[in-house]
Amino acid sequence: MRTNSTSVLFSFQQLLSVICGLGLAWALQSPALAQEAPDVFMQRLSSDMLDTVRKDPALKAGDLQKIAALVDTRLVEHINFRRMTASAVGPAWRQATPEQQKRLIEEFKVLLMRSYSGALSQVKDSYTIVVKPLRTPATDAEVVIRSELRGGNEPVAIDYRLEKTPDTASGWRIYNFNLLGVWLVDNYRTQFSQEINAKGIDGLIATLTERNKANNRK
């Protein structure tokens, strides 16, 4: 049963590589873009992200150290890792100690960044991202941005949930992703719940830690 649970927990890895590789890096540019509407903001930064990857062989090759440095210096403030992790863990998050919460955030972040590195190696010069016009008022505190990755055999639908926040340069943070109808956080909530029910919070932390270590050895 344990083997099956762990296997299911990370079976979404390939799917995440597409989401993270094309979603987590859209906020790489200057604070001057902060006043743009979120869909315009997303379109500009998504395109800039693809250009950045094409021009940097190390990023395109999935260099983990360079990606980590990029994330720590230019991206962390634009991703609400705490909200993502808390939502993925579910009700058990409230019972976790501050130290356990810290460890969960750290390991979940590493897992996502590993997926991101795998996606960068798949970026092709023909890829473009087309962001669809926002359907709700840009003044809303939370918005869904819908886009398509084009350049492959068929367009790939990718959606993002953004929250407005006053404490970042851009004014927005990502807190969820959707690829082909599957929301990242919702998927992980089901999988994490199975792990927590079987082994508790510490068991989930241990599983995430071991998985990340195994990925680093590849």
PDB file of C-alpha atoms in Angstrom:
ATOM      1  CA  MET A   1       0.000   0.000   0.000  1.00  0.00           C
ATOM      2  CA  ARG A   2       2.861   2.349   0.815  1.00  0.00           C
ATOM      3  CA  THR A   3       4.503   1.817  -2.539  1.00  0.00           C
ATOM      4  CA  ASN A   4       1.275   2.530  -4.357  1.00  0.00           C
ATOM      5  CA  SER A   5       0.643   5.710  -2.346  1.00  0.00           C
ATOM      6  CA  THR A   6       4.106   7.076  -3.057  1.00  0.00           C
ATOM      7  CA  SER A   7       3.786   6.196  -6.720  1.00  0.00           C
ATOM      8  CA  VAL A   8       0.449   7.964  -7.020  1.00  0.00           C
ATOM      9  CA  LEU A   9       1.806  10.957  -5.124  1.00  0.00           C
ATOM     10  CA  PHE A  10       4.302  11.755  -7.840  1.00  0.00           C
ATOM     11  CA  SER A  11       2.616  10.409 -10.933  1.00  0.00           C
ATOM     12  CA  PHE A  12       1.626  14.004 -11.756  1.00  0.00           C
ATOM     13  CA  GLN A  13       5.286  15.030 -12.126  1.00  0.00           C
ATOM     14  CA  GLN A  14       5.375  15.097 -15.905  1.00  0.00           C
ATOM     15  CA  LEU A  15       2.208  17.171 -16.031  1.00  0.00           C
ATOM     16  CA  LEU A  16       3.637  19.593 -13.491  1.00  0.00           C
ATOM     17  CA  SER A  17       6.763  20.103 -15.554  1.00  0.00           C
ATOM     18  CA  VAL A  18       4.687  21.756 -18.248  1.00  0.00           C
ATOM     19  CA  ILE A  19       2.707  23.869 -15.794  1.00  0.00           C
ATOM     20  CA  CYS A  20       5.665  25.012 -13.747  1.00  0.00           C
ATOM     21  CA  GLY A  21       8.004  25.535 -16.637  1.00  0.00           C
ATOM     22  CA  LEU A  22       5.546  27.803 -18.397  1.00  0.00           C
ATOM     23  CA  GLY A  23       3.768  29.266 -15.386  1.00  0.00           C
ATOM     24  CA  LEU A  24       6.209  29.890 -12.586  1.00  0.00           C
ATOM     25  CA  ALA A  25       8.543  32.100 -14.599  1.00  0.00           C
ATOM     26  CA  TRP A  26       6.140  34.680 -15.987  1.00  0.00           C
ATOM     27  CA  ALA A  27       7.068  37.270 -13.328  1.00  0.00           C
ATOM     28  CA  LEU A  28      10.685  37.871 -14.277  1.00  0.00           C
ATOM     29  CA  GLN A  29      10.589  41.480 -15.432  1.00  0.00           C
ATOM     30  CA  SER A  30      10.701  44.961 -13.924  1.00  0.00           C
ATOM     31  CA  PRO A  31       8.250  46.495 -11.416  1.00  0.00           C
ATOM     32  CA  ALA A  32       7.303  48.999 -14.133  1.00  0.00           C
ATOM     33  CA  LEU A  33       4.765  46.452 -15.381  1.00  0.00           C
ATOM     34  CA  ALA A  34       2.888  46.433 -12.086  1.00  0.00           C
ATOM     35  CA  GLN A  35       0.073  48.740 -13.217  1.00  0.00           C
ATOM     36  CA  GLU A  36      -0.919  46.656 -16.226  1.00  0.00           C
ATOM     37  CA  ALA A  37      -4.072  44.582 -16.246  1.00  0.00           C
ATOM     38  CA  PRO A  38      -3.300  40.987 -15.217  1.00  0.00           C
ATOM     39  CA  ASP A  39      -3.949  39.509 -18.678  1.00  0.00           C
ATOM     40  CA  VAL A  40      -1.737  42.087 -20.401  1.00  0.00           C
ATOM     41  CA  PHE A  41       0.852  41.603 -17.659  1.00  0.00           C
ATOM     42  CA  MET A  42       0.759  37.850 -18.161  1.00  0.00           C
ATOM     43  CA  GLN A  43       1.079  38.039 -21.936  1.00  0.00           C
ATOM     44  CA  ARG A  44       4.082  40.324 -21.833  1.00  0.00           C
ATOM     45  CA  LEU A  45       5.914  38.396 -19.154  1.00  0.00           C
ATOM     46  CA  SER A  46       5.174  34.980 -20.624  1.00  0.00           C
ATOM     47  CA  SER A  47       6.680  36.074 -23.924  1.00  0.00           C
ATOM     48  CA  ASP A  48       9.681  37.584 -22.164  1.00  0.00           C
ATOM     49  CA  MET A  49      10.158  34.347 -20.247  1.00  0.00           C
ATOM     50  CA  LEU A  50      10.379  32.305 -23.436  1.00  0.00           C
ATOM     51  CA  ASP A  51      12.917  34.754 -24.852  1.00  0.00           C
ATOM     52  CA  THR A  52      14.975  34.524 -21.660  1.00  0.00           C
ATOM     53  CA  VAL A  53      15.092  30.732 -21.829  1.00  0.00           C
ATOM     54  CA  ARG A  54      16.014  30.687 -25.512  1.00  0.00           C
ATOM     55  CA  LYS A  55      18.956  33.017 -24.881  1.00  0.00           C
ATOM     56  CA  ASP A  56      20.339  31.135 -21.857  1.00  0.00           C
ATOM     57  CA  PRO A  57      21.642  27.604 -22.583  1.00  0.00           C
ATOM     58  CA  ALA A  58      22.026  26.835 -18.871  1.00  0.00           C
ATOM     59  CA  LEU A  59      18.376  27.619 -18.119  1.00  0.00           C
ATOM     60  CA  LYS A  60      17.223  25.698 -21.162  1.00  0.00           C
ATOM     61  CA  ALA A  61      19.293  22.710 -20.068  1.00  0.00           C
ATOM     62  CA  GLY A  62      17.617  22.752 -16.643  1.00  0.00           C
ATOM     63  CA  ASP A  63      20.645  23.837 -14.584  1.00  0.00           C
ATOM     64  CA  LEU A  64      19.251  23.473 -11.047  1.00  0.00           C
ATOM     65  CA  GLN A  65      21.685  25.896  -9.400  1.00  0.00           C
ATOM     66  CA  LYS A  66      20.982  28.621 -11.919  1.00  0.00           C
ATOM     67  CA  ILE A  67      17.242  28.037 -11.700  1.00  0.00           C
ATOM     68  CA  ALA A  68      17.378  28.158  -7.893  1.00  0.00           C
ATOM     69  CA  ALA A  69      19.289  31.445  -8.018  1.00  0.00           C
ATOM     70  CA  LEU A  70      16.790  32.867 -10.498  1.00  0.00           C
ATOM     71  CA  VAL A  71      13.855  31.822  -8.344  1.00  0.00           C
ATOM     72  CA  ASP A  72      15.363  33.173  -5.117  1.00  0.00           C
ATOM     73  CA  THR A  73      16.329  36.540  -6.545  1.00  0.00           C
ATOM     74  CA  ARG A  74      13.550  37.333  -8.997  1.00  0.00           C
ATOM     75  CA  LEU A  75      10.603  35.001  -8.636  1.00  0.00           C
ATOM     76  CA  VAL A  76       9.826  34.052  -5.029  1.00  0.00           C
ATOM     77  CA  GLU A  77       7.832  37.190  -4.283  1.00  0.00           C
ATOM     78  CA  HIS A  78       5.467  36.402  -7.158  1.00  0.00           C
ATOM     79  CA  ILE A  79       4.517  32.887  -6.008  1.00  0.00           C
ATOM     80  CA  ASN A  80       2.469  32.300  -2.873  1.00  0.00           C
ATOM     81  CA  PHE A  81       4.168  29.048  -1.895  1.00  0.00           C
ATOM     82  CA  ARG A  82       2.652  29.151   1.582  1.00  0.00           C
ATOM     83  CA  ARG A  83      -0.909  29.349   0.282  1.00  0.00           C
ATOM     84  CA  MET A  84      -0.237  26.664  -2.327  1.00  0.00           C
ATOM     85  CA  THR A  85       1.283  24.311   0.226  1.00  0.00           C
ATOM     86  CA  ALA A  86      -1.386  24.925   2.855  1.00  0.00           C
ATOM     87  CA  SER A  87      -4.138  24.301   0.324  1.00  0.00           C
ATOM     88  CA  ALA A  88      -2.458  21.132  -0.958  1.00  0.00           C
ATOM     89  CA  VAL A  89      -2.000  19.763   2.572  1.00  0.00           C
ATOM     90  CA  GLY A  90      -5.619  20.562   3.433  1.00  0.00           C
ATOM     91  CA  PRO A  91      -7.134  20.486   6.963  1.00  0.00           C
ATOM     92  CA  ALA A  92      -3.996  18.856   8.391  1.00  0.00           C
ATOM     93  CA  TRP A  93      -2.131  22.121   7.784  1.00  0.00           C
ATOM     94  CA  ARG A  94      -3.778  23.682  10.832  1.00  0.00           C
ATOM     95  CA  GLN A  95      -2.521  20.863  13.040  1.00  0.00           C
ATOM     96  CA  ALA A  96       1.055  21.113  11.742  1.00  0.00           C
ATOM     97  CA  THR A  97       3.607  22.901  13.910  1.00  0.00           C
ATOM     98  CA  PRO A  98       5.338  26.028  12.551  1.00  0.00           C
ATOM     99  CA  GLU A  99       8.454  23.940  11.927  1.00  0.00           C
ATOM    100  CA  GLN A 100       6.477  21.285  10.055  1.00  0.00           C
ATOM    101  CA  GLN A 101       4.800  23.972   7.959  1.00  0.00           C
ATOM    102  CA  LYS A 102       8.188  25.451   7.134  1.00  0.00           C
ATOM    103  CA  ARG A 103       9.533  22.057   6.061  1.00  0.00           C
ATOM    104  CA  LEU A 104       6.471  21.340   3.923  1.00  0.00           C
ATOM    105  CA  ILE A 105       6.807  24.661   2.115  1.00  0.00           C
ATOM    106  CA  GLU A 106      10.510  24.066   1.509  1.00  0.00           C
ATOM    107  CA  GLU A 107      10.076  20.552   0.132  1.00  0.00           C
ATOM    108  CA  PHE A 108       7.041  21.432  -1.972  1.00  0.00           C
ATOM    109  CA  LYS A 109       8.969  24.355  -3.464  1.00  0.00           C
ATOM    110  CA  VAL A 110      11.895  22.084  -4.342  1.00  0.00           C
ATOM    111  CA  LEU A 111       9.525  19.599  -5.957  1.00  0.00           C
ATOM    112  CA  LEU A 112       7.990  22.316  -8.114  1.00  0.00           C
ATOM    113  CA  MET A 113      11.366  23.746  -9.075  1.00  0.00           C
ATOM    114  CA  ARG A 114      12.553  20.304 -10.134  1.00  0.00           C
ATOM    115  CA  SER A 115       9.542  20.038 -12.407  1.00  0.00           C
ATOM    116  CA  TYR A 116      10.307  23.514 -13.707  1.00  0.00           C
ATOM    117  CA  SER A 117      13.871  22.527 -14.611  1.00  0.00           C
ATOM    118  CA  GLY A 118      12.601  19.572 -16.605  1.00  0.00           C
ATOM    119  CA  ALA A 119      10.229  21.775 -18.557  1.00  0.00           C
ATOM    120  CA  LEU A 120      12.879  24.291 -19.539  1.00  0.00           C
ATOM    121  CA  SER A 121      14.779  21.644 -21.473  1.00  0.00           C
ATOM    122  CA  GLN A 122      11.631  21.141 -23.597  1.00  0.00           C
ATOM    123  CA  VAL A 123      11.249  24.771 -24.664  1.00  0.00           C
ATOM    124  CA  LYS A 124      11.449  25.158 -28.442  1.00  0.00           C
ATOM    125  CA  ASP A 125      11.970  28.270 -30.512  1.00  0.00           C
ATOM    126  CA  SER A 126       8.591  27.744 -32.153  1.00  0.00           C
ATOM    127  CA  TYR A 127       6.651  27.986 -28.870  1.00  0.00           C
ATOM    128  CA  THR A 128       4.485  31.006 -28.163  1.00  0.00           C
ATOM    129  CA  ILE A 129       2.037  31.772 -25.364  1.00  0.00           C
ATOM    130  CA  VAL A 130      -1.259  33.478 -26.156  1.00  0.00           C
ATOM    131  CA  VAL A 131      -3.122  34.899 -23.156  1.00  0.00           C
ATOM    132  CA  LYS A 132      -6.861  35.295 -23.593  1.00  0.00           C
ATOM    133  CA  PRO A 133      -8.589  38.561 -22.612  1.00  0.00           C
ATOM    134  CA  LEU A 134      -9.651  38.764 -18.979  1.00  0.00           C
ATOM    135  CA  ARG A 135     -13.354  37.998 -18.514  1.00  0.00           C
ATOM    136  CA  THR A 136     -13.701  39.515 -15.052  1.00  0.00           C
ATOM    137  CA  PRO A 137     -12.889  43.026 -13.769  1.00  0.00           C
ATOM    138  CA  ALA A 138      -9.161  43.584 -13.320  1.00  0.00           C
ATOM    139  CA  THR A 139     -10.044  45.180  -9.989  1.00  0.00           C
ATOM    140  CA  ASP A 140     -11.061  41.795  -8.533  1.00  0.00           C
ATOM    141  CA  ALA A 141      -8.878  40.526  -5.693  1.00  0.00           C
ATOM    142  CA  GLU A 142      -8.501  37.148  -7.416  1.00  0.00           C
ATOM    143  CA  VAL A 143      -8.588  36.424 -11.148  1.00  0.00           C
ATOM    144  CA  VAL A 144      -8.244  33.463 -13.490  1.00  0.00           C
ATOM    145  CA  ILE A 145      -5.938  34.010 -16.457  1.00  0.00           C
ATOM    146  CA  ARG A 146      -6.479  31.658 -19.389  1.00  0.00           C
ATOM    147  CA  SER A 147      -3.824  31.020 -22.002  1.00  0.00           C
ATOM    148  CA  GLU A 148      -2.643  28.608 -24.665  1.00  0.00           C
ATOM    149  CA  LEU A 149       0.816  27.282 -25.405  1.00  0.00           C
ATOM    150  CA  ARG A 150       1.167  27.083 -29.166  1.00  0.00           C
ATOM    151  CA  GLY A 151       3.855  25.704 -31.417  1.00  0.00           C
ATOM    152  CA  GLY A 152       3.408  21.981 -30.811  1.00  0.00           C
ATOM    153  CA  ASN A 153       1.057  19.574 -32.530  1.00  0.00           C
ATOM    154  CA  GLU A 154      -1.960  21.089 -30.761  1.00  0.00           C
ATOM    155  CA  PRO A 155      -2.476  24.097 -28.479  1.00  0.00           C
ATOM    156  CA  VAL A 156      -2.190  23.331 -24.758  1.00  0.00           C
ATOM    157  CA  ALA A 157      -4.609  25.159 -22.456  1.00  0.00           C
ATOM    158  CA  ILE A 158      -2.983  26.539 -19.300  1.00  0.00           C
ATOM    159  CA  ASP A 159      -4.862  28.561 -16.676  1.00  0.00           C
ATOM    160  CA  TYR A 160      -3.527  30.455 -13.679  1.00  0.00           C
ATOM    161  CA  ARG A 161      -5.134  31.702 -10.478  1.00  0.00           C
ATOM    162  CA  LEU A 162      -3.685  35.008  -9.333  1.00  0.00           C
ATOM    163  CA  GLU A 163      -4.310  36.956  -6.164  1.00  0.00           C
ATOM    164  CA  LYS A 164      -3.861  40.675  -5.837  1.00  0.00           C
ATOM    165  CA  THR A 165      -1.388  41.617  -3.132  1.00  0.00           C
ATOM    166  CA  PRO A 166      -0.067  45.018  -2.019  1.00  0.00           C
ATOM    167  CA  ASP A 167       3.315  43.727  -0.839  1.00  0.00           C
ATOM    168  CA  THR A 168       4.913  42.782  -4.173  1.00  0.00           C
ATOM    169  CA  ALA A 169       6.322  44.887  -6.981  1.00  0.00           C
ATOM    170  CA  SER A 170       3.982  43.322  -9.540  1.00  0.00           C
ATOM    171  CA  GLY A 171       0.869  43.447  -7.344  1.00  0.00           C
ATOM    172  CA  TRP A 172       0.012  39.803  -8.142  1.00  0.00           C
ATOM    173  CA  ARG A 173       0.923  36.353  -6.896  1.00  0.00           C
ATOM    174  CA  ILE A 174       0.258  32.946  -8.448  1.00  0.00           C
ATOM    175  CA  TYR A 175      -1.403  30.421  -6.165  1.00  0.00           C
ATOM    176  CA  ASN A 176      -2.665  27.683  -8.498  1.00  0.00           C
ATOM    177  CA  PHE A 177      -2.299  26.286 -12.028  1.00  0.00           C
ATOM    178  CA  ASN A 178      -4.534  24.337 -14.359  1.00  0.00           C
ATOM    179  CA  LEU A 179      -3.540  22.180 -17.305  1.00  0.00           C
ATOM    180  CA  LEU A 180      -6.209  20.485 -19.413  1.00  0.00           C
ATOM    181  CA  GLY A 181      -8.795  20.807 -16.648  1.00  0.00           C
ATOM    182  CA  VAL A 182      -6.612  19.634 -13.738  1.00  0.00           C
ATOM    183  CA  TRP A 183      -5.752  22.125 -10.978  1.00  0.00           C
ATOM    184  CA  LEU A 184      -2.336  21.474  -9.441  1.00  0.00           C
ATOM    185  CA  VAL A 185      -3.257  22.227  -5.829  1.00  0.00           C
ATOM    186  CA  ASP A 186      -6.477  20.202  -5.964  1.00  0.00           C
ATOM    187  CA  ASN A 187      -4.637  17.209  -7.374  1.00  0.00           C
ATOM    188  CA  TYR A 188      -1.974  17.367  -4.697  1.00  0.00           C
ATOM    189  CA  ARG A 189      -4.579  17.754  -1.948  1.00  0.00           C
ATOM    190  CA  THR A 190      -5.957  14.318  -2.764  1.00  0.00           C
ATOM    191  CA  GLN A 191      -2.519  12.733  -2.962  1.00  0.00           C
ATOM    192  CA  PHE A 192      -1.163  14.446   0.162  1.00  0.00           C
ATOM    193  CA  SER A 193      -4.270  13.408   2.079  1.00  0.00           C
ATOM    194  CA  GLN A 194      -3.539   9.755   1.345  1.00  0.00           C
ATOM    195  CA  GLU A 195       0.030  10.166   2.557  1.00  0.00           C
ATOM    196  CA  ILE A 196      -1.012  12.007   5.730  1.00  0.00           C
ATOM    197  CA  ASN A 197      -3.689   9.449   6.573  1.00  0.00           C
ATOM    198  CA  ALA A 198      -1.128   6.663   6.232  1.00  0.00           C
ATOM    199  CA  LYS A 199       1.926   8.256   7.851  1.00  0.00           C
ATOM    200  CA  GLY A 200       1.027  11.657   9.281  1.00  0.00           C
ATOM    201  CA  ILE A 201       2.546  15.068   8.568  1.00  0.00           C
ATOM    202  CA  ASP A 202       6.072  13.870   9.327  1.00  0.00           C
ATOM    203  CA  GLY A 203       5.522  10.983   6.943  1.00  0.00           C
ATOM    204  CA  LEU A 204       4.531  13.371   4.157  1.00  0.00           C
ATOM    205  CA  ILE A 205       7.592  15.507   4.835  1.00  0.00           C
ATOM    206  CA  ALA A 206       9.796  12.423   4.744  1.00  0.00           C
ATOM    207  CA  THR A 207       8.279  11.270   1.450  1.00  0.00           C
ATOM    208  CA  LEU A 208       8.745  14.674  -0.165  1.00  0.00           C
ATOM    209  CA  THR A 209      12.305  14.903   1.135  1.00  0.00           C
ATOM    210  CA  GLU A 210      13.239  11.466  -0.167  1.00  0.00           C
ATOM    211  CA  ARG A 211      11.674  12.162  -3.532  1.00  0.00           C
ATOM    212  CA  ASN A 212      13.601  15.417  -3.886  1.00  0.00           C
ATOM    213  CA  LYS A 213      16.848  13.704  -2.921  1.00  0.00           C
ATOM    214  CA  ALA A 214      16.199  10.967  -5.471  1.00  0.00           C
ATOM    215  CA  ASN A 215      15.566  13.579  -8.154  1.00  0.00           C
ATOM    216  CA  ASN A 216      18.862  15.303  -7.334  1.00  0.00           C
ATOM    217  CA  ARG A 217      20.718  12.039  -7.863  1.00  0.00           C
ATOM    218  CA  LYS A 218      19.367  11.627 -11.395  1.00  0.00           C
TER     219      LYS A 218
END
